[in-house]
Tab-separated table of C-alpha atoms in Angstrom:
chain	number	residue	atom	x	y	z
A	9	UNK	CA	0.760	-12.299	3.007
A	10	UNK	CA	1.527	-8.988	4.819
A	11	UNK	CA	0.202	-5.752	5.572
A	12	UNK	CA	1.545	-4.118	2.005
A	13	UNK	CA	0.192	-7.085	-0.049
A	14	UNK	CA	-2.803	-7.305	1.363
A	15	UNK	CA	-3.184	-3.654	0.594
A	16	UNK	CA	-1.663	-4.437	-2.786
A	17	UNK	CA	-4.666	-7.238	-2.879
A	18	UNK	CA	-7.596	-4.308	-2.663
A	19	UNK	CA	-6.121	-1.924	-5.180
A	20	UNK	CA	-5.427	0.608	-2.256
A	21	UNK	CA	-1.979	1.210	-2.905
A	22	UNK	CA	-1.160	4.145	-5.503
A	23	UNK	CA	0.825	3.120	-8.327
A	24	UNK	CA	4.001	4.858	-7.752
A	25	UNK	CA	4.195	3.716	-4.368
A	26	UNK	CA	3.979	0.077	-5.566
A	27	UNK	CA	6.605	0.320	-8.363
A	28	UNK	CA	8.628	1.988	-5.918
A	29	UNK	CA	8.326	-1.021	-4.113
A	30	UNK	CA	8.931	-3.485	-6.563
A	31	UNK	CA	12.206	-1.856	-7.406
A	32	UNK	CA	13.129	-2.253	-3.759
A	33	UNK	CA	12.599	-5.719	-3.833
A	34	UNK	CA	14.260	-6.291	-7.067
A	35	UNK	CA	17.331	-4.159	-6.114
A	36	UNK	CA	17.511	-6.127	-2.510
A	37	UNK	CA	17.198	-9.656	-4.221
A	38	UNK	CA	19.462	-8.799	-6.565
A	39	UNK	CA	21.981	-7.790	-3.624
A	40	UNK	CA	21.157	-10.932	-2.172
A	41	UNK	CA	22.476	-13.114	-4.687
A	42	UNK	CA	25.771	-11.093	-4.935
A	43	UNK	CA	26.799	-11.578	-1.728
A	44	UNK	CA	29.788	-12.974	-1.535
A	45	UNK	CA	31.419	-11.840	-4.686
A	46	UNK	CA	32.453	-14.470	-7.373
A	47	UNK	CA	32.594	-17.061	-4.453
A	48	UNK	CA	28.932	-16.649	-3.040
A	49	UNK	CA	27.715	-16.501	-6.606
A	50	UNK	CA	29.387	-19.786	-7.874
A	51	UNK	CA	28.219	-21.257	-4.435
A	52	UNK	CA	24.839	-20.191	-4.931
A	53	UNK	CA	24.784	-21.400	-8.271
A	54	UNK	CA	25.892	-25.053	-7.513
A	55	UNK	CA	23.080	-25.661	-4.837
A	56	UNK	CA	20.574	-24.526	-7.346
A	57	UNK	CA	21.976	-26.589	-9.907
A	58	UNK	CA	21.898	-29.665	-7.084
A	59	UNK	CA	18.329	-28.397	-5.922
A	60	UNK	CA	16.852	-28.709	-10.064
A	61	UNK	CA	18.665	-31.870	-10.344
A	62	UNK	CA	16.800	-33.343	-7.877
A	63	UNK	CA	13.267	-32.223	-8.889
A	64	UNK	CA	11.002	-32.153	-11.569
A	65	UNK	CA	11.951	-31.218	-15.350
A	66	UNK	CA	9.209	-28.794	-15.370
A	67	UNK	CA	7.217	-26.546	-13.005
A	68	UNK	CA	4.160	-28.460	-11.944
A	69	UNK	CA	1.852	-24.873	-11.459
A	70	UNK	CA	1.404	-23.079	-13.930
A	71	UNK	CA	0.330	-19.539	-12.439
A	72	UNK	CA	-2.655	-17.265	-13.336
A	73	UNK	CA	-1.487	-15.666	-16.596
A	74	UNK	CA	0.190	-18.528	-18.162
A	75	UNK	CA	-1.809	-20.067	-21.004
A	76	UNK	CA	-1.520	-23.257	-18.855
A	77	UNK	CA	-3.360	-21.753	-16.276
A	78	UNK	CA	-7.196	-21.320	-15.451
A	79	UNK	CA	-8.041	-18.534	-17.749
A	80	UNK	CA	-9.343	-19.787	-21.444
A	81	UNK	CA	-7.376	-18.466	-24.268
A	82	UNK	CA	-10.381	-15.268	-24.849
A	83	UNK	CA	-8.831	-14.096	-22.120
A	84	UNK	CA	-5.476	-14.146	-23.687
A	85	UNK	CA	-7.349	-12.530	-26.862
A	86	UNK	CA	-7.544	-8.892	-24.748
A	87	UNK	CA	-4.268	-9.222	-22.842
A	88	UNK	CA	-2.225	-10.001	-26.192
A	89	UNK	CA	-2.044	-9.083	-29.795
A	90	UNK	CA	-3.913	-11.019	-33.062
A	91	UNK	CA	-1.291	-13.841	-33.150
A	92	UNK	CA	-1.515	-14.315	-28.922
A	93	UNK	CA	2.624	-14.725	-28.999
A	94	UNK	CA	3.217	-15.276	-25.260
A	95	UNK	CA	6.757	-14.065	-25.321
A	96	UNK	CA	8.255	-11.063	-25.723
A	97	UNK	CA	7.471	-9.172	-28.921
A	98	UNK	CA	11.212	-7.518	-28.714
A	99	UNK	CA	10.682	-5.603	-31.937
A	100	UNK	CA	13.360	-4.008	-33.713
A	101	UNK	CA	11.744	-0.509	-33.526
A	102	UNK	CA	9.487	1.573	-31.281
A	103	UNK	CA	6.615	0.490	-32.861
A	104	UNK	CA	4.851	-1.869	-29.943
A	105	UNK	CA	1.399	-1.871	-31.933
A	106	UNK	CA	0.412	-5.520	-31.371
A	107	UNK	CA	0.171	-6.944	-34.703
A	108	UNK	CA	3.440	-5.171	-36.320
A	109	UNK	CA	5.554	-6.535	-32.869
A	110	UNK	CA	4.160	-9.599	-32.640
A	111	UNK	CA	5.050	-10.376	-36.302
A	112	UNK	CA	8.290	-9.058	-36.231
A	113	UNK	CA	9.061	-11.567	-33.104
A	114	UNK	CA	7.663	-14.464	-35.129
A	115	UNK	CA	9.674	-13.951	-38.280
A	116	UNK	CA	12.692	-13.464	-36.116
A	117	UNK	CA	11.991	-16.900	-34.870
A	118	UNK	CA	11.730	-18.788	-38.232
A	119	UNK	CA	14.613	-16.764	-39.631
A	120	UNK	CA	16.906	-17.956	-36.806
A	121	UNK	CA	15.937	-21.066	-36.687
A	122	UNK	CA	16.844	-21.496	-40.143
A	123	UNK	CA	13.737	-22.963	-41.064
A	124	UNK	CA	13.086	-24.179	-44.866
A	125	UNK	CA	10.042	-25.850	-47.008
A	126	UNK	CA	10.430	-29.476	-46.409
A	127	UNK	CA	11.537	-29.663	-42.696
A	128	UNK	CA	9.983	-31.561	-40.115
A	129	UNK	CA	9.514	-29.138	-36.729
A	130	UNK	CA	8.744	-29.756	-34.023
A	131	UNK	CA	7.442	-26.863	-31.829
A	132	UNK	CA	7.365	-27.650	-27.713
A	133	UNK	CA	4.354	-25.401	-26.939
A	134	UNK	CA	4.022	-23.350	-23.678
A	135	UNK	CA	1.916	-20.889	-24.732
A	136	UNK	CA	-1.467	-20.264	-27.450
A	137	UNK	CA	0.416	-21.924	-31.162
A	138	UNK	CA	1.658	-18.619	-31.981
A	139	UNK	CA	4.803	-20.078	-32.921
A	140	UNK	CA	3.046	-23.154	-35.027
A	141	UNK	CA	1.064	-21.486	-36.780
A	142	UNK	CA	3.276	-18.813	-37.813
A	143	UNK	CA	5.404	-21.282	-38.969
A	144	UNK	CA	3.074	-23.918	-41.017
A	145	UNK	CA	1.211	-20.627	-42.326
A	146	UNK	CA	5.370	-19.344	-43.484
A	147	UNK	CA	6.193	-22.771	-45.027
A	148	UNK	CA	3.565	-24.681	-45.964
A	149	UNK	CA	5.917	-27.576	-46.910
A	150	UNK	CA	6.890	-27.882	-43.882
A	151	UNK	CA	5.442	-30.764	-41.526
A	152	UNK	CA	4.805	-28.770	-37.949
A	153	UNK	CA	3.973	-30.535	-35.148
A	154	UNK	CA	2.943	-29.121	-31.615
A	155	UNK	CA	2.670	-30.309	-27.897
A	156	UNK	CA	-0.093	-28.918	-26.032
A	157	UNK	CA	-0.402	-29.485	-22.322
A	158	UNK	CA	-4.093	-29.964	-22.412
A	159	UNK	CA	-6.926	-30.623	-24.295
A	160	UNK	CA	-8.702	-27.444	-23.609
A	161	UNK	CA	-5.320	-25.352	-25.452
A	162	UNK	CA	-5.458	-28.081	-27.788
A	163	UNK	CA	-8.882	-27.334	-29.281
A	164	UNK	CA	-7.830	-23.862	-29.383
A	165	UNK	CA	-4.724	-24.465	-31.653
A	166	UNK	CA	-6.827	-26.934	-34.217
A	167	UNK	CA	-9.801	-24.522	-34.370
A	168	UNK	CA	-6.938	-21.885	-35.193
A	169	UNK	CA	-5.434	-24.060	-38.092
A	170	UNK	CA	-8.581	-24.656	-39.303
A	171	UNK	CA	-9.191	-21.347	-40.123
A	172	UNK	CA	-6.208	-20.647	-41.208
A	173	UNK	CA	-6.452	-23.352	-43.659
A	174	UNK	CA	-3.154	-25.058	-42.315
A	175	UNK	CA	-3.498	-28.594	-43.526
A	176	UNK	CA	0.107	-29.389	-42.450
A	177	UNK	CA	-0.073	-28.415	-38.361
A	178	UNK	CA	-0.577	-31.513	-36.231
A	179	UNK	CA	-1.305	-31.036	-32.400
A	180	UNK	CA	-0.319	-33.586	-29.931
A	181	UNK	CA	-1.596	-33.577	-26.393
A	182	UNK	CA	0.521	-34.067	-23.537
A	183	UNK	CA	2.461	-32.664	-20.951
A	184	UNK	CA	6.093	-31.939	-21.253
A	185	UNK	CA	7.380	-34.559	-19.176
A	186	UNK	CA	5.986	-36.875	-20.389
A	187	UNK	CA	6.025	-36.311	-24.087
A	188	UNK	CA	8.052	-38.669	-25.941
A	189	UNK	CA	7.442	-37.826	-29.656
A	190	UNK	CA	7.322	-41.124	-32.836
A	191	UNK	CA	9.592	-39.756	-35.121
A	192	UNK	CA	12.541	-37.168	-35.693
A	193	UNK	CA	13.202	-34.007	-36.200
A	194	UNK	CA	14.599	-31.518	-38.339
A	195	UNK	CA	13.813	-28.348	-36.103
A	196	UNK	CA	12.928	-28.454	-32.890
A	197	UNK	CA	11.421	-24.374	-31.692
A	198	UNK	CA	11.654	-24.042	-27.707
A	199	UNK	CA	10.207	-20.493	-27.723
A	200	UNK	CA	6.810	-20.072	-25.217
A	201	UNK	CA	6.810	-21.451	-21.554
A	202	UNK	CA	10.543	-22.064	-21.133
A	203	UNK	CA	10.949	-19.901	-18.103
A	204	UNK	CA	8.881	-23.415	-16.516
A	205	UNK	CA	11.733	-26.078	-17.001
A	206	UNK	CA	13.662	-27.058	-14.047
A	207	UNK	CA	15.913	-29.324	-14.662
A	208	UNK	CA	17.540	-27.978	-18.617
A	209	UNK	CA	19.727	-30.989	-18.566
A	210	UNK	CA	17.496	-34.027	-18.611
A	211	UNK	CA	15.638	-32.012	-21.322
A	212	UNK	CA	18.272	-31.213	-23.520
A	213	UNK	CA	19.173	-34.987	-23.600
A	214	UNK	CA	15.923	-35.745	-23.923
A	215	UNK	CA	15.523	-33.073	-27.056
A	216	UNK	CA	19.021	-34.238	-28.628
A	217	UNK	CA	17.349	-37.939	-29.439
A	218	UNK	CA	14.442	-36.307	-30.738
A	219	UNK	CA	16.274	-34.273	-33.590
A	220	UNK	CA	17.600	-35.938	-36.999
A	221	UNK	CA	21.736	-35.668	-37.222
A	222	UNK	CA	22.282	-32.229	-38.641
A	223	UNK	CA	19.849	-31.243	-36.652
A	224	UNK	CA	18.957	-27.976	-34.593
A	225	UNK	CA	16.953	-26.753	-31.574
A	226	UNK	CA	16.292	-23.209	-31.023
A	227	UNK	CA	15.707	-22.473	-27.525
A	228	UNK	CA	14.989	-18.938	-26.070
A	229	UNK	CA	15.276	-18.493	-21.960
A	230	UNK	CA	15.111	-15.948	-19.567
A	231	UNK	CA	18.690	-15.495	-18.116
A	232	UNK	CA	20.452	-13.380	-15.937
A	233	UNK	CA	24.293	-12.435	-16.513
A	234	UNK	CA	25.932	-14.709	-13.535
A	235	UNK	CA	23.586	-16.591	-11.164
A	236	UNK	CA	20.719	-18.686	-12.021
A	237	UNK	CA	18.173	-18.877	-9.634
A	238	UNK	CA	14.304	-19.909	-9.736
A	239	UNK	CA	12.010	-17.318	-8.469
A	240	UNK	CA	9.380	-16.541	-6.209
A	241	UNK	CA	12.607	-15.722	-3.716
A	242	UNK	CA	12.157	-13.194	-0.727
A	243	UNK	CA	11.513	-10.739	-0.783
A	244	UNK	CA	9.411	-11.415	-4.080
A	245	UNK	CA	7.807	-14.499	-2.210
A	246	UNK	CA	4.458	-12.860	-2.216
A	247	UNK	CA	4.199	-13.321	-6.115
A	248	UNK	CA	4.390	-16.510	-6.251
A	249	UNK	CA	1.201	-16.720	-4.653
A	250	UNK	CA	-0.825	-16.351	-7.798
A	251	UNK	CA	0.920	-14.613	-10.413
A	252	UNK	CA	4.613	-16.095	-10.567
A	253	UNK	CA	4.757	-19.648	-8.994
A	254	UNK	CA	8.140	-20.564	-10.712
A	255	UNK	CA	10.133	-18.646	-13.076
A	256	UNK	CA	13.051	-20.078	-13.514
A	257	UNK	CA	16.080	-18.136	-14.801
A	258	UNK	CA	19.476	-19.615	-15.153
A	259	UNK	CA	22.416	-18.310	-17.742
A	260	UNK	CA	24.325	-18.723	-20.762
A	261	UNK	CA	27.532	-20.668	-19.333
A	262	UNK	CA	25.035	-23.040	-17.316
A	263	UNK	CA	23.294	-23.625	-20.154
A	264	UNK	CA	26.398	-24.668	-22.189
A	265	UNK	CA	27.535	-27.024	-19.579
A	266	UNK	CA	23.913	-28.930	-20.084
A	267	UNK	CA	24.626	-29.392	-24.009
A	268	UNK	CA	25.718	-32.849	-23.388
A	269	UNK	CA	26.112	-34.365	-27.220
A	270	UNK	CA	24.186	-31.026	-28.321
A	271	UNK	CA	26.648	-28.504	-29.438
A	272	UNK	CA	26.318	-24.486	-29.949
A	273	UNK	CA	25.928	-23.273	-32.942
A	274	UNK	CA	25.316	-19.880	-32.340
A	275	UNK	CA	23.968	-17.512	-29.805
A	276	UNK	CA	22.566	-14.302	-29.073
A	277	UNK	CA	20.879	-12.094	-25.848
A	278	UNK	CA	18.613	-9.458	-26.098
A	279	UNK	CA	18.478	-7.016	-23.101
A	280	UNK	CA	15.581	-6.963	-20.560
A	281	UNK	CA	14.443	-3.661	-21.938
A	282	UNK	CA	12.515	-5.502	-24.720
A	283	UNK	CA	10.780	-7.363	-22.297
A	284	UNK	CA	10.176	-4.503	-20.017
A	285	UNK	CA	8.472	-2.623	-23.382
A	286	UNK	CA	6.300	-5.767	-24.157
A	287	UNK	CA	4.564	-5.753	-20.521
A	288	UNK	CA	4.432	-2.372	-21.064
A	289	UNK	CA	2.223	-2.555	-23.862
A	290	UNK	CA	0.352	-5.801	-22.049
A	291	UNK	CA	-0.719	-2.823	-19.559
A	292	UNK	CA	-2.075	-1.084	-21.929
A	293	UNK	CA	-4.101	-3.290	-23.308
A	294	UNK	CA	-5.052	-4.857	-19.806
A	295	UNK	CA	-6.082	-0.773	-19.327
A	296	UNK	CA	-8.089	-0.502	-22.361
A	297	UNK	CA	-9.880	-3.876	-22.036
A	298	UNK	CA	-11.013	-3.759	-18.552
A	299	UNK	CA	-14.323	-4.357	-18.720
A	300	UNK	CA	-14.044	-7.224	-20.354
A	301	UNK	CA	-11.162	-8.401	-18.611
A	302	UNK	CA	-13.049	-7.970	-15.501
A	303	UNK	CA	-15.847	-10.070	-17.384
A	304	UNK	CA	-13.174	-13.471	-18.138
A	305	UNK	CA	-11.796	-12.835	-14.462
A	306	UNK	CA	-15.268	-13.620	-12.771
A	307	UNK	CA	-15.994	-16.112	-15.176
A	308	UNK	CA	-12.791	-17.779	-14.087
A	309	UNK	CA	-12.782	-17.001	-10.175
A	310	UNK	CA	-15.525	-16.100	-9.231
């Protein structure tokens, strides 16, 4: 870590300077990965693509403010709205009010995945069950099951159903990798935690013998328009310390050459500006819940 992280680290480092900073970096990596023109990018691209290949299907560390992490989910409870969706909120409108966004995301979810009373889903987890439990509470029909890494999120999820009344919500324990679910599905949801996976081809054949024929998988990634790449990178190394250890971003036409037997139905990209609005409101909250924030931080870390 050097001199302007470690000032970073003790809060002495005024706001506008830091963003001003982070820009910087962004702008310079972005540079980076340009070099070269089309050449450099597609050259770029095929050692990452040889790199993942190589390596495990999912990130092994989770970082600080991923549900996976250290913190227990009443931390989550202050940093995120009523439902705790993990991923963006990207609502429609202006209105970034927790529980109007947060809804608004979810039914956006079940009405693209085309979800109906009857149909056995399987959501993959990654973050608190927001996505399961909107989705058993929306069609109670429906058989929804959910992978939780650990038992600790686990409990969280059942306790959640139980309250909810959600009689048709089962939770499985296990870790991505090395889930291998009984039966098949008619839905399978990839919403929270995707911006973990590695290696999106071994998955996506793993997640084609998983679905019934006629089935579907929605799956929602971070992308960038040309070259995937897996970040912390310099000079954004000195995130991945703590609060990003792997992000992994890759893009559309990568994707598509991963289908295998999977084929696309349909897609669609929402700019980063959504995202950009939802950590925006995370700040806010963060601001308005210090105290206790501060409280589930030294419970945590001492």
């Amino acid at each position: 870590m050097g001199v302007f992280e470690r000032l970073v680290d003790r809060g002495l480092v005024p706001a506008d300077l830091l963003a001003g900073q982070f820009r910087g970096r962004v702008l310079t990596l972005a540079r980076q990965l340009r070099e070269g023109g089309l050449t450099g990018i597609a050259r770029r691209s095929d050692e990452h693509l040889a790199q993942v290949a190589e390596g495990p299907l999912v990130a092994a560390k989770p970082g600080v403010l991923h549900p996976e992490g250290p913190l227990p989910p009443a931390f989550f409870a202050h940093l995120l709205g009523p439902a705790m969706l993990t991923g963006p909120w990207f609502a429609d409108g202006d209105d970034l009010r927790p529980a109007t966004a947060e809804q608004t995301a979810l039914e956006f979810i079940v009405t693209r995945a085309g979800l109906v009373d009857g149909d056995r889903v399987l959501d993959l987890g990654g973050g608190l069950g927001a996505v399961a439990l909107h989705a058993a509470a929306r069609f109670r029909e429906c058989l929804v099951v959910t992978r939780c890494a650990n038992a600790h999120l686990a409990a969280h999820v059942t306790r959640q159903a139980k309250q909810r009344g959600l009689l048709n919500l089962q939770v499985v324990v296990s870790p991505l990798s090395k889930f291998r679910p009984e039966e098949r599905f008619d839905r399978i949801l990839a919403i929270e935690g995707t911006q973990r996976w590695l290696d999106h081809r071994r998955l996506l054949q793993r997640f084609e013998t998983w679905l019934e024929p006629g089935g579907s998988l929605l799956l929602q990634l971070p992308t960038h328009a040309d070259v995937p790449h897996v970040l912390p990178l310099p000079p954004l190394d000195w995130l991945g310390e703590h609060m990003v250890p792997t992000w992994h971003l890759t893009t559309l036409e990568v994707l598509a050459q991963h289908l295998e037997g999977l084929r696309l139905q349909s897609w669609w990209h929402l700019p980063g500006t959504y995202f950009a609005r939802t950590l925006q409101a995370h700040l806010e909250h963060l601001n308005n819940r210090q105290v206790a924030i501060d409280e589930q931080l030294r419970k945590a870390f001492g």
